[in-house]
Amino acid sequence: MADLHGLEISARTAAALPDWDDTVAYLASRPLPAVEVLRAADAAARPVVQPRCGVGGHGEMLGLLRELESAGPGILSVTIDSHTRLLRFDTASALLRRRPADLNGYPLVTHGWQRGRELTEAVAVPLEVRHGSPDGRDLFAVALAAGITSYEGGGIGYNLPYSKDVPLAHSLRAWQQVDALCGTLAASGVVVDRELFGTLTAVLVPPSTSLAVAVLEAVAAAREGVRCLSVAYPQGGEPHQDIAALRAVRSLAARYLDPAVEVFPVLHEFMGVFPRTPEYAGLLILQGGLLARLGGAAKVVSKTVQEAYGIPDAAANAAGVRTAALGTSDLLDFVRYDESRVAEEQHWIEREVAELVDPVLADGDLFAAVETAFAEGRLDIPFSASVHARSRVVPRRDRDGAIRYADSGSLPFSRAVLRRNAALLRDPEGARPRSLIDAATADIHYFLDKESRLPLRAPYGANSDTPPRY
Amino acid sequence: MDTLHGRSERLVILGVAESDAHAVANHLIAMQLREHGFTVVNLGVCTPLADFADALDRHPRAEAVLIGSLNGHAHQDLRALPELRAAGRLRRPVVLGGNLSVGSRTTDADLQRLRDLGVDHILPDAGGLVLLLDMLDAAAREPEPQHG
């Protein structure tokens, strides 16, 4: 192990890095760091759009970034391959030599910081590294040296949805070091944007679950000196709930964080089972842009009409950026919605978040409290891959499509919260009873069902690639 | 709890095959089984076959071992089944469900290869799972035929 100003990384990664002063100077010299893009979007009250994008080969990645830049994104992504996410740098390296097309993202650690700087310099917009690693320390060191000013992840959100058996104590401490280095950089005037992955498992995540995890990670990050946080919330599908959740990001930040920390709400366009027709998929992408603006998000991460079929090609990805941007455009500024309904939703989201996080934050040892709360089910996320979360929470959609708690397991909700969730999920008189699995499957396939009621035809046959089945 | 057979508890072991990280179906099936009164020992995603055998050793009352596989690598992930059975382990019905081969069509030959490994039941759809478990349970309780 080597130590990079408190960031413990492998000796091999450390040996390849430039001097720390060189990294800091290069970051400081970036003409447009991510935080400035977010500030400008916030001031303009119109979110910028960011696509996810990452391919294995370096030349291909340069080409992809340049092609996507022409679609007008505010920030571009370097999405990392899954071997690098799991710290299997040797596997990533072997695949890169043999079959780079088999990598499902850009292996930044393997390519190294010099090539990373080529990516940074290839486009005028800032880059963000998106990955999914429970321990993103080596990757962070290389990303910084590459001049990348935005880094996604956190000790809960990048662990429990992705990894089967990484203890929270490990991931929380790894991300603590990442955040502490951001604090060190902030003291030298370099602000790194840290995005928190509230999207979690991307399947029927109740807003208060997403935001509770984000609040806990945000408090932990702010304690280490992070000065810029993007709090990502996943579009659930019911517009009032989605707008309310984005607005709640700001009120929760005001309640739980030092005002010196800049917090930007971010909408991740719908991450669940995606519509199959380009028309309906496009409509959902457009709606995501609109909801991001109405909710006061500074950024919206776009989807593509090929989402149901796998990793999109560059043209579809660029089209997704444009479509989401149209959703944020002034042509839709006339759109109004029921403010009182949004306010009511926001009130209950904030109350649920408080009931989840207040007992944890009251503990003197935040990380131990988080770990114990997940072990006991007082914090929980649905459909987790991890043995360190119970996943006893059962989410369901209500009649309007909003995501509620059908079973909150051991979450410490008040009677008022439990009553409201139960009331909203009560079946109408005479409704045909369904098994839990049928009901949950229908909720997961929510947009497929809506799409099927329209006169649209999927471009691919039933026996070719189909959307994931649950 | 199900008291149909005068028992207080019905228990199954559930998990997803070793190379497979699909968590959603796994959780839905666990919920469905619990809703029907089963105690579910859920080993979750990415579970090596030996871990299923270990779980059965710990929970010898388990009625069946339920393995999900959605990524098409079921045969590869279950290749140690004959060896474990030969060693006297995993002596319960092994039920396999999900997408069982690479590509969208599963052929009879694919299914036969899985049966040849010792997979006892293959379910394309989790909807039939409780019925299958009830049938296996009833069959296990039938008295040995009397000869004589």
Coordinates of C-alpha atoms in Angstrom, one line a residue:
Chain A
M1 CA 0.0 0.0 0.0
A2 CA 1.0 3.6 -0.6
D3 CA -0.3 6.7 0.9
L4 CA -1.4 9.7 -1.2
H5 CA -2.1 12.4 1.4
G6 CA -4.2 10.0 3.4
L7 CA -5.6 8.0 0.4
E8 CA -4.3 4.5 0.7
I9 CA -3.8 3.0 -2.7
S10 CA -1.9 0.1 -4.2
A11 CA 1.9 0.6 -4.6
R12 CA 1.5 -0.2 -8.3
T13 CA -1.0 2.5 -8.9
A14 CA 0.9 4.9 -6.8
A15 CA 4.2 4.2 -8.6
A16 CA 2.6 5.2 -12.0
L17 CA 1.2 8.5 -10.7
P18 CA 2.7 12.0 -11.3
D19 CA 3.9 14.1 -8.4
W20 CA 1.0 15.3 -6.2
D21 CA 1.9 18.9 -6.9
D22 CA 1.6 18.2 -10.6
T23 CA -1.8 16.7 -10.1
V24 CA -3.0 19.7 -8.0
A25 CA -1.6 22.1 -10.5
Y26 CA -3.2 20.3 -13.4
L27 CA -6.6 20.2 -11.7
A28 CA -6.3 23.9 -10.9
S29 CA -5.5 24.6 -14.5
R30 CA -8.7 23.0 -15.8
P31 CA -10.6 25.8 -17.5
L32 CA -14.0 24.5 -16.6
P33 CA -14.3 22.3 -13.5
A34 CA -17.6 20.4 -13.0
V35 CA -18.6 22.6 -10.0
E36 CA -18.7 25.7 -12.3
V37 CA -21.0 24.0 -14.7
L38 CA -23.4 23.0 -11.9
R39 CA -23.3 26.5 -10.4
A40 CA -24.2 28.0 -13.8
A41 CA -27.0 25.5 -14.3
D42 CA -28.3 26.3 -10.9
A43 CA -28.2 30.0 -11.4
A44 CA -30.0 29.6 -14.8
A45 CA -32.6 27.3 -13.2
R46 CA -32.2 25.0 -16.1
P47 CA -30.4 21.6 -15.7
V48 CA -27.5 20.5 -17.9
V49 CA -27.6 17.1 -19.4
Q50 CA -25.0 14.4 -19.0
P51 CA -24.9 11.0 -20.7
R52 CA -23.3 7.9 -19.4
C53 CA -20.6 6.6 -21.7
G54 CA -17.6 4.4 -21.6
V55 CA -15.9 2.0 -24.0
G56 CA -12.7 -0.1 -23.5
G57 CA -10.4 1.2 -26.2
H58 CA -8.7 4.6 -25.8
G59 CA -9.1 5.8 -29.4
E60 CA -12.8 4.6 -29.3
M61 CA -13.3 6.5 -26.0
L62 CA -11.9 9.7 -27.5
G63 CA -14.1 9.3 -30.5
L64 CA -17.2 8.7 -28.3
L65 CA -16.6 11.7 -26.2
R66 CA -16.1 14.0 -29.2
E67 CA -19.2 12.6 -30.9
L68 CA -21.3 13.1 -27.7
E69 CA -19.9 16.6 -27.2
S70 CA -21.7 17.7 -30.4
A71 CA -25.0 16.9 -28.7
G72 CA -24.5 19.7 -26.2
P73 CA -24.1 18.0 -22.8
G74 CA -23.0 20.1 -19.8
I75 CA -20.8 17.3 -18.4
L76 CA -19.5 14.1 -20.0
S77 CA -19.0 10.7 -18.3
V78 CA -16.2 8.3 -18.2
T79 CA -18.1 5.1 -17.3
I80 CA -15.7 2.5 -16.0
D81 CA -15.7 -1.2 -16.8
S82 CA -16.8 -3.8 -14.2
H83 CA -13.3 -5.4 -13.8
T84 CA -11.8 -2.0 -12.8
R85 CA -14.8 -1.4 -10.5
L86 CA -13.9 -4.7 -8.7
L87 CA -10.2 -3.8 -8.5
R88 CA -9.4 -6.6 -11.0
F89 CA -6.9 -4.3 -12.8
D90 CA -5.0 -7.3 -14.3
T91 CA -8.1 -8.7 -15.9
A92 CA -9.0 -5.3 -17.3
S93 CA -5.5 -5.0 -18.7
A94 CA -5.5 -8.5 -20.3
L95 CA -8.9 -7.9 -21.8
L96 CA -7.8 -4.5 -23.1
R97 CA -4.9 -6.1 -24.9
R98 CA -7.0 -9.0 -26.3
R99 CA -10.5 -7.9 -26.8
P100 CA -11.1 -4.2 -25.8
A101 CA -14.7 -4.5 -27.1
D102 CA -15.5 -7.0 -24.3
L103 CA -14.9 -4.3 -21.7
N104 CA -18.2 -2.7 -20.6
G105 CA -16.5 0.6 -19.8
Y106 CA -13.2 2.5 -19.9
P107 CA -10.5 0.9 -17.8
L108 CA -9.0 4.2 -16.6
V109 CA -6.5 2.7 -14.1
T110 CA -5.2 0.4 -16.8
H111 CA -5.0 3.2 -19.5
G112 CA -3.3 5.4 -16.9
W113 CA -3.5 9.1 -16.1
Q114 CA -1.6 10.3 -19.2
R115 CA -4.4 8.9 -21.5
G116 CA -6.9 10.2 -18.9
R117 CA -5.6 13.7 -19.6
E118 CA -6.0 13.1 -23.3
L119 CA -9.7 12.5 -22.6
T120 CA -9.9 15.6 -20.4
E121 CA -8.3 17.7 -23.1
A122 CA -10.3 16.2 -26.0
V123 CA -13.6 18.0 -25.0
A124 CA -14.4 21.4 -23.6
V125 CA -16.9 20.2 -21.0
P126 CA -15.7 18.6 -17.7
L127 CA -15.7 14.8 -17.2
E128 CA -17.1 12.7 -14.4
V129 CA -16.0 9.2 -13.5
R130 CA -18.9 6.9 -13.0
H131 CA -18.3 3.4 -11.8
G132 CA -19.9 1.4 -8.9
S133 CA -16.9 0.4 -6.9
P134 CA -17.3 -0.2 -3.2
D135 CA -13.6 0.9 -2.9
G136 CA -12.8 3.5 -5.5
R137 CA -9.5 4.7 -4.1
D138 CA -7.0 3.7 -6.8
L139 CA -9.5 4.8 -9.5
F140 CA -9.9 8.2 -7.7
A141 CA -6.1 8.8 -7.6
V142 CA -5.8 8.2 -11.3
A143 CA -9.0 10.3 -12.1
L144 CA -7.5 13.2 -10.2
A145 CA -4.2 12.9 -12.0
A146 CA -6.1 12.9 -15.2
G147 CA -7.7 16.2 -14.3
I148 CA -11.2 14.8 -13.8
T149 CA -13.2 17.1 -11.5
S150 CA -16.2 15.0 -10.7
Y151 CA -16.4 11.6 -9.1
E152 CA -19.4 9.5 -8.3
G153 CA -19.9 7.1 -5.5
G154 CA -20.3 6.6 -1.7
G155 CA -19.7 4.0 1.0
I156 CA -23.4 2.8 1.0
G157 CA -24.7 3.5 -2.5
Y158 CA -21.7 2.0 -4.3
N159 CA -21.6 -1.0 -2.0
L160 CA -25.0 -2.5 -1.2
P161 CA -26.5 -2.5 -4.7
Y162 CA -23.4 -3.9 -6.4
S163 CA -21.4 -6.2 -4.0
K164 CA -22.5 -9.4 -2.3
D165 CA -20.1 -9.3 0.7
V166 CA -18.1 -6.1 1.2
P167 CA -18.6 -5.0 4.8
L168 CA -20.0 -1.4 5.1
A169 CA -17.1 -0.7 7.5
H170 CA -14.7 -1.2 4.6
S171 CA -16.5 0.7 1.9
L172 CA -17.4 3.6 4.3
R173 CA -13.7 4.0 5.3
A174 CA -12.5 3.7 1.7
W175 CA -14.9 6.5 0.7
Q176 CA -13.9 8.5 3.8
Q177 CA -10.4 8.7 2.4
V178 CA -11.7 9.8 -1.0
D179 CA -13.7 12.5 0.7
A180 CA -10.8 13.6 2.9
L181 CA -8.6 14.0 -0.2
C182 CA -11.4 16.2 -1.7
G183 CA -11.2 18.2 1.5
T184 CA -7.4 18.6 1.2
L185 CA -7.9 19.7 -2.4
A186 CA -10.6 22.2 -1.5
A187 CA -8.2 23.8 1.0
S188 CA -5.9 24.4 -2.0
G189 CA -8.7 25.9 -4.0
V190 CA -9.6 22.8 -6.1
V191 CA -13.2 21.8 -5.8
V192 CA -14.1 18.3 -6.8
D193 CA -17.7 17.5 -7.3
R194 CA -18.8 14.3 -5.4
E195 CA -21.9 12.7 -6.8
L196 CA -23.9 10.4 -4.4
F197 CA -25.6 7.5 -6.1
G198 CA -29.1 7.7 -4.6
T199 CA -30.3 5.5 -7.5
L200 CA -29.2 2.4 -5.4
T201 CA -30.7 -0.8 -7.0
A202 CA -32.7 1.2 -9.5
V203 CA -35.8 -0.9 -8.9
L204 CA -38.8 0.7 -7.1
V205 CA -36.5 2.7 -4.7
P206 CA -38.8 4.7 -2.4
P207 CA -37.7 8.4 -2.5
S208 CA -37.0 8.5 1.3
T209 CA -34.8 5.5 1.1
S210 CA -32.7 7.1 -1.7
L211 CA -32.5 10.4 0.1
A212 CA -31.7 8.9 3.5
V213 CA -28.7 7.1 2.1
A214 CA -27.6 10.3 0.4
V215 CA -28.0 12.3 3.6
L216 CA -25.8 9.9 5.5
E217 CA -23.2 9.8 2.8
A218 CA -23.4 13.6 2.5
V219 CA -22.9 14.2 6.2
A220 CA -19.9 11.8 6.2
A221 CA -18.4 13.6 3.1
A222 CA -19.0 17.1 4.5
R223 CA -17.2 16.1 7.8
E224 CA -14.1 15.2 5.7
G225 CA -14.2 18.6 4.0
V226 CA -16.1 17.9 0.7
R227 CA -17.4 21.3 -0.6
C228 CA -19.5 20.2 -3.6
L229 CA -22.1 17.4 -3.5
S230 CA -24.4 16.3 -6.3
V231 CA -27.2 14.3 -4.8
A232 CA -28.7 12.0 -7.4
Y233 CA -32.2 10.8 -7.1
P234 CA -33.7 8.2 -9.5
Q235 CA -36.8 9.1 -11.5
G236 CA -39.5 6.9 -10.0
G237 CA -42.3 7.5 -12.5
E238 CA -44.9 9.6 -10.7
P239 CA -44.2 13.3 -11.5
H240 CA -45.4 14.9 -8.3
Q241 CA -43.3 12.5 -6.2
D242 CA -40.3 13.0 -8.4
I243 CA -40.5 16.8 -8.3
A244 CA -41.0 16.7 -4.5
A245 CA -38.0 14.4 -4.0
L246 CA -35.7 16.7 -6.0
R247 CA -36.9 19.7 -4.0
A248 CA -36.4 17.7 -0.8
V249 CA -32.7 17.5 -1.6
R250 CA -32.3 21.2 -1.0
S251 CA -34.3 21.3 2.2
L252 CA -32.6 18.2 3.6
A253 CA -29.2 19.8 2.8
A254 CA -30.2 22.9 4.7
R255 CA -31.2 20.8 7.7
Y256 CA -28.3 18.4 7.8
L257 CA -25.3 20.1 6.2
D258 CA -23.1 23.1 6.8
P259 CA -24.2 25.9 4.4
A260 CA -20.6 26.1 3.1
V261 CA -21.2 22.9 1.3
E262 CA -22.7 23.4 -2.2
V263 CA -25.4 20.8 -2.9
F264 CA -26.9 20.2 -6.3
P265 CA -29.9 18.0 -6.9
V266 CA -29.4 15.6 -9.8
L267 CA -32.1 13.5 -11.6
H268 CA -31.1 10.1 -12.9
E269 CA -33.6 9.4 -15.7
F270 CA -35.6 6.3 -15.1
M271 CA -33.2 3.4 -14.3
G272 CA -35.7 0.5 -14.3
V273 CA -37.2 -1.6 -17.0
F274 CA -37.2 0.8 -19.9
P275 CA -39.8 1.1 -22.7
R276 CA -38.9 -0.8 -25.9
T277 CA -40.2 1.5 -28.6
P278 CA -38.2 4.5 -29.6
E279 CA -41.3 6.7 -29.4
Y280 CA -42.2 5.9 -25.8
A281 CA -38.6 5.6 -24.7
G282 CA -38.0 9.0 -26.2
L283 CA -41.1 10.4 -24.4
L284 CA -39.8 9.1 -21.1
I285 CA -36.4 10.7 -21.7
L286 CA -38.0 14.0 -22.6
Q287 CA -40.2 13.9 -19.5
G288 CA -37.1 13.3 -17.4
G289 CA -35.6 16.5 -18.6
L290 CA -38.8 18.4 -17.8
L291 CA -39.1 16.9 -14.3
A292 CA -35.5 17.7 -13.6
R293 CA -36.2 21.4 -14.4
L294 CA -39.4 21.5 -12.4
G295 CA -37.7 19.8 -9.4
G296 CA -34.8 22.4 -9.6
A297 CA -32.1 19.9 -10.5
A298 CA -28.8 21.2 -11.7
K299 CA -28.2 18.2 -13.9
V300 CA -30.1 15.3 -15.5
V301 CA -28.3 12.1 -16.5
S302 CA -29.9 11.0 -19.7
K303 CA -31.1 7.6 -21.1
T304 CA -31.4 6.4 -24.7
V305 CA -34.0 4.7 -26.8
Q306 CA -31.8 1.6 -26.8
E307 CA -31.8 1.3 -23.0
A308 CA -34.1 -1.8 -23.2
Y309 CA -31.5 -3.6 -25.4
G310 CA -28.2 -3.0 -23.8
I311 CA -25.3 -0.5 -24.1
P312 CA -26.4 2.2 -26.6
D313 CA -24.4 3.2 -29.7
A314 CA -23.0 6.7 -29.9
A315 CA -25.8 8.1 -32.1
A316 CA -28.5 6.9 -29.8
N317 CA -26.7 8.2 -26.8
A318 CA -26.3 11.7 -28.5
A319 CA -30.0 11.6 -29.4
G320 CA -30.8 10.9 -25.7
V321 CA -28.8 14.0 -24.6
R322 CA -30.7 16.1 -27.1
T323 CA -34.1 14.7 -26.1
A324 CA -33.5 15.3 -22.4
A325 CA -32.3 18.8 -23.2
L326 CA -35.5 19.4 -25.1
G327 CA -37.4 18.4 -21.9
T328 CA -35.5 21.2 -20.1
S329 CA -36.2 23.8 -22.8
D330 CA -38.4 26.9 -22.5
L331 CA -40.8 25.4 -25.0
L332 CA -42.2 23.5 -22.0
D333 CA -42.0 26.4 -19.5
F334 CA -45.8 26.7 -19.6
V335 CA -46.2 23.3 -17.9
R336 CA -47.9 23.6 -14.5
Y337 CA -48.7 21.0 -11.9
D338 CA -50.5 20.7 -8.6
E339 CA -48.2 22.6 -6.2
S340 CA -50.1 21.6 -3.1
R341 CA -49.7 17.9 -4.0
V342 CA -46.0 18.4 -4.5
A343 CA -45.7 20.2 -1.2
E344 CA -47.6 17.4 0.6
E345 CA -45.3 14.8 -1.0
Q346 CA -42.2 16.8 -0.1
H347 CA -43.4 17.1 3.5
W348 CA -43.8 13.3 3.9
I349 CA -40.6 12.5 2.1
E350 CA -38.7 14.8 4.5
R351 CA -40.5 13.3 7.5
E352 CA -39.6 9.7 6.4
V353 CA -36.0 10.7 5.8
A354 CA -35.8 12.3 9.2
E355 CA -37.3 9.2 10.9
L356 CA -34.6 7.0 9.1
V357 CA -31.5 9.1 9.6
D358 CA -32.0 11.0 12.9
P359 CA -31.5 7.9 15.1
V360 CA -28.3 7.0 13.1
L361 CA -26.9 10.6 13.2
A362 CA -27.6 10.8 16.9
D363 CA -24.9 8.1 17.4
G364 CA -21.4 9.4 18.0
D365 CA -19.9 6.9 15.7
L366 CA -21.5 7.4 12.3
F367 CA -20.0 4.5 10.5
A368 CA -20.7 2.0 13.2
A369 CA -24.2 3.3 13.5
V370 CA -24.8 2.9 9.8
E371 CA -23.5 -0.6 9.8
T372 CA -25.6 -1.6 12.8
A373 CA -28.7 0.0 11.4
F374 CA -28.4 -2.0 8.2
A375 CA -27.7 -5.2 10.1
E376 CA -30.8 -4.6 12.2
G377 CA -33.0 -3.5 9.3
R378 CA -33.5 0.1 10.7
L379 CA -31.9 1.1 7.4
D380 CA -32.7 -1.0 4.4
I381 CA -32.8 -0.9 0.6
P382 CA -35.0 -3.1 -1.6
F383 CA -33.5 -5.7 -3.9
S384 CA -30.0 -5.4 -2.5
A385 CA -27.2 -7.7 -3.8
S386 CA -25.5 -7.5 -0.4
V387 CA -25.7 -9.8 2.6
H388 CA -25.1 -6.6 4.7
A389 CA -28.6 -5.2 4.0
R390 CA -31.7 -7.1 4.8
S391 CA -33.8 -6.1 1.8
R392 CA -37.0 -6.8 3.8
V393 CA -38.5 -3.6 2.6
V394 CA -41.2 -4.3 0.0
P395 CA -42.0 -1.3 -2.3
R396 CA -45.1 -1.0 -4.3
R397 CA -46.7 1.6 -6.6
D398 CA -49.9 3.2 -5.6
R399 CA -52.7 3.9 -8.0
D400 CA -51.0 6.9 -9.4
G401 CA -47.6 5.1 -9.8
A402 CA -45.9 6.7 -6.8
I403 CA -43.6 4.4 -4.9
R404 CA -44.7 3.5 -1.4
Y405 CA -43.7 1.1 1.4
A406 CA -46.0 -1.9 1.3
D407 CA -43.8 -3.5 4.0
S408 CA -41.3 -1.3 5.7
G409 CA -39.6 -4.3 7.5
S410 CA -37.8 -3.0 10.6
L411 CA -37.6 0.7 9.4
P412 CA -38.3 2.9 12.4
F413 CA -41.3 4.7 10.9
S414 CA -43.9 6.5 13.0
R415 CA -47.5 5.3 13.0
A416 CA -48.4 8.3 10.9
V417 CA -46.0 7.4 8.2
L418 CA -47.0 3.7 8.3
R419 CA -50.7 4.7 8.1
R420 CA -50.2 7.0 5.1
N421 CA -48.3 4.4 3.2
A422 CA -50.9 1.7 3.9
A423 CA -53.8 4.0 3.0
L424 CA -52.2 5.0 -0.3
L425 CA -51.7 1.3 -1.2
R426 CA -55.1 0.1 -0.3
D427 CA -56.7 -1.7 -3.2
P428 CA -59.9 -0.2 -4.6
E429 CA -63.1 -2.0 -3.8
G430 CA -63.6 -5.1 -5.9
A431 CA -60.0 -5.2 -7.2
R432 CA -58.9 -8.7 -8.1
P433 CA -56.3 -9.9 -5.5
R434 CA -52.9 -10.6 -6.9
S435 CA -50.0 -12.5 -5.5
L436 CA -47.2 -10.3 -4.2
I437 CA -44.8 -11.4 -6.9
D438 CA -47.3 -10.6 -9.7
A439 CA -48.0 -7.2 -8.2
A440 CA -44.3 -6.4 -7.7
T441 CA -43.5 -7.5 -11.3
A442 CA -46.3 -5.3 -12.7
D443 CA -44.9 -2.4 -10.7
I444 CA -41.4 -3.0 -12.1
H445 CA -42.8 -3.2 -15.6
Y446 CA -44.8 0.0 -15.1
F447 CA -43.7 1.8 -18.2
L448 CA -43.8 -1.4 -20.4
D449 CA -47.5 -1.7 -19.4
K450 CA -48.2 1.9 -20.2
E451 CA -46.4 1.6 -23.5
S452 CA -48.3 -1.6 -24.5
R453 CA -51.6 0.4 -24.3
L454 CA -50.4 2.7 -27.0
P455 CA -50.4 2.0 -30.8
L456 CA -46.6 1.5 -30.9
R457 CA -44.5 -1.4 -32.2
A458 CA -41.1 -2.4 -30.8
P459 CA -38.4 -2.4 -33.4
Y460 CA -37.1 -5.8 -32.4
G461 CA -38.8 -9.2 -32.5
A462 CA -39.8 -11.1 -29.4
N463 CA -36.9 -13.6 -29.9
S464 CA -34.1 -11.1 -30.3
D465 CA -32.7 -9.1 -27.4
T466 CA -35.4 -8.4 -24.9
P467 CA -35.6 -6.2 -21.9
P468 CA -34.5 -7.9 -18.6
R469 CA -37.1 -10.2 -17.2
Y470 CA -37.7 -10.3 -13.5
Chain B
M1 CA -47.2 -21.0 9.5
D2 CA -48.3 -24.0 7.5
T3 CA -49.8 -26.6 9.8
L4 CA -51.4 -28.7 7.0
H5 CA -49.0 -31.5 7.7
G6 CA -48.8 -30.9 11.4
R7 CA -45.5 -29.2 11.1
S8 CA -44.6 -25.8 12.3
E9 CA -42.2 -24.8 9.6
R10 CA -41.4 -25.4 6.0
L11 CA -37.9 -24.4 5.0
V12 CA -36.2 -24.0 1.7
I13 CA -32.7 -22.9 0.6
L14 CA -32.7 -20.3 -2.1
G15 CA -29.9 -18.5 -4.0
V16 CA -28.6 -17.3 -7.4
A17 CA -25.9 -19.3 -9.3
E18 CA -22.2 -18.4 -8.8
S19 CA -21.6 -16.2 -11.8
D20 CA -24.9 -14.4 -11.6
A21 CA -25.6 -11.1 -9.8
H22 CA -29.3 -10.6 -10.6
A23 CA -30.8 -9.7 -7.2
V24 CA -34.4 -8.7 -8.1
A25 CA -35.9 -12.0 -9.1
N26 CA -34.2 -13.6 -6.1
H27 CA -35.8 -11.2 -3.7
L28 CA -39.2 -11.5 -5.3
I29 CA -39.1 -15.3 -5.1
A30 CA -38.0 -15.1 -1.4
M31 CA -41.0 -12.7 -0.7
Q32 CA -43.4 -15.0 -2.5
L33 CA -42.2 -18.0 -0.5
R34 CA -42.4 -16.2 2.8
E35 CA -45.9 -15.0 1.8
H36 CA -46.8 -18.7 1.5
G37 CA -45.4 -19.4 5.0
F38 CA -42.0 -20.8 4.1
T39 CA -38.9 -20.0 6.0
V40 CA -36.4 -19.0 3.4
V41 CA -32.6 -19.3 3.9
N42 CA -31.7 -16.9 1.1
L43 CA -28.0 -17.1 0.1
G44 CA -28.5 -14.3 -2.4
V45 CA -26.6 -13.6 -5.6
C46 CA -23.2 -15.1 -6.7
T47 CA -23.5 -18.2 -4.6
P48 CA -21.1 -21.1 -5.4
L49 CA -22.7 -24.6 -5.4
A50 CA -20.6 -25.6 -2.4
D51 CA -22.3 -22.9 -0.4
F52 CA -25.7 -24.4 -1.1
A53 CA -24.4 -27.7 0.1
D54 CA -23.0 -26.1 3.3
A55 CA -26.4 -24.4 3.9
L56 CA -28.2 -27.7 3.5
D57 CA -25.8 -29.2 6.1
R58 CA -26.7 -26.4 8.5
H59 CA -30.5 -26.7 7.7
P60 CA -31.0 -30.5 7.1
R61 CA -34.8 -30.0 7.3
A62 CA -34.8 -28.0 4.1
E63 CA -37.3 -29.5 1.6
A64 CA -35.5 -28.3 -1.5
V65 CA -32.6 -26.3 -2.9
L66 CA -33.8 -23.5 -5.3
I67 CA -31.2 -22.1 -7.6
G68 CA -31.8 -19.2 -9.9
S69 CA -29.7 -18.5 -13.0
L70 CA -30.5 -15.6 -15.4
N71 CA -27.3 -15.1 -17.2
G72 CA -27.2 -18.2 -19.3
H73 CA -24.3 -19.9 -17.4
A74 CA -26.3 -22.4 -15.4
H75 CA -24.5 -25.4 -16.7
Q76 CA -21.1 -24.0 -15.9
D77 CA -22.2 -22.8 -12.5
L78 CA -23.7 -26.2 -11.6
R79 CA -20.9 -28.4 -13.0
A80 CA -19.8 -29.6 -9.5
L81 CA -23.3 -31.1 -8.7
P82 CA -22.4 -34.7 -9.6
E83 CA -19.2 -34.5 -7.5
L84 CA -21.1 -33.1 -4.5
R85 CA -23.9 -35.7 -4.8
A86 CA -21.3 -38.5 -5.1
A87 CA -19.9 -37.2 -1.8
G88 CA -23.3 -37.6 -0.2
R89 CA -24.2 -33.9 -0.2
L90 CA -27.0 -31.8 -1.7
R91 CA -29.3 -34.9 -1.2
R92 CA -32.5 -32.8 -1.7
P93 CA -34.4 -31.9 -4.8
V94 CA -32.4 -29.3 -6.7
V95 CA -34.8 -26.9 -8.5
L96 CA -33.4 -24.6 -11.2
G97 CA -35.1 -21.6 -12.6
G98 CA -34.5 -18.6 -14.9
N99 CA -32.9 -18.1 -18.3
L100 CA -30.9 -21.3 -18.7
S101 CA -28.7 -20.8 -21.7
V102 CA -26.9 -18.1 -23.5
G103 CA -29.2 -16.6 -26.2
S104 CA -32.9 -16.2 -26.0
R105 CA -33.9 -19.8 -26.8
T106 CA -33.3 -22.7 -24.5
T107 CA -33.2 -26.0 -26.4
D108 CA -34.2 -29.5 -25.2
A109 CA -30.5 -30.4 -25.4
D110 CA -29.7 -27.5 -23.0
L111 CA -32.3 -28.8 -20.5
Q112 CA -31.0 -32.4 -20.9
R113 CA -27.5 -31.3 -20.1
L114 CA -28.7 -29.8 -16.9
R115 CA -30.7 -32.9 -16.0
D116 CA -27.6 -35.0 -16.7
L117 CA -25.8 -33.0 -14.0
G118 CA -28.5 -34.1 -11.6
V119 CA -30.8 -31.1 -11.6
D120 CA -34.1 -32.6 -10.5
H121 CA -36.6 -29.9 -11.6
I122 CA -36.4 -27.0 -14.1
L123 CA -38.9 -24.2 -13.8
P124 CA -39.0 -21.6 -16.6
D125 CA -41.4 -19.4 -14.5
A126 CA -41.3 -18.8 -10.7
G127 CA -45.1 -18.8 -10.7
G128 CA -45.2 -22.6 -10.4
L129 CA -42.7 -22.9 -7.6
V130 CA -45.0 -23.2 -4.6
L131 CA -47.1 -25.9 -6.4
L132 CA -43.9 -27.8 -7.2
L133 CA -42.8 -27.6 -3.6
D134 CA -46.2 -28.8 -2.4
M135 CA -46.0 -31.8 -4.8
L136 CA -42.5 -32.6 -3.7
D137 CA -43.5 -32.4 -0.1
A138 CA -46.6 -34.6 -0.6
A139 CA -44.5 -37.2 -2.5
A140 CA -41.9 -37.2 0.3
R141 CA -44.6 -37.9 2.9
E142 CA -46.2 -40.8 1.0
P143 CA -45.6 -44.1 2.8
E144 CA -43.2 -46.5 1.1
P145 CA -45.3 -48.8 -1.0
Q146 CA -45.8 -52.1 0.8
H147 CA -44.8 -55.2 -1.0
G148 CA -45.7 -58.6 -0.1

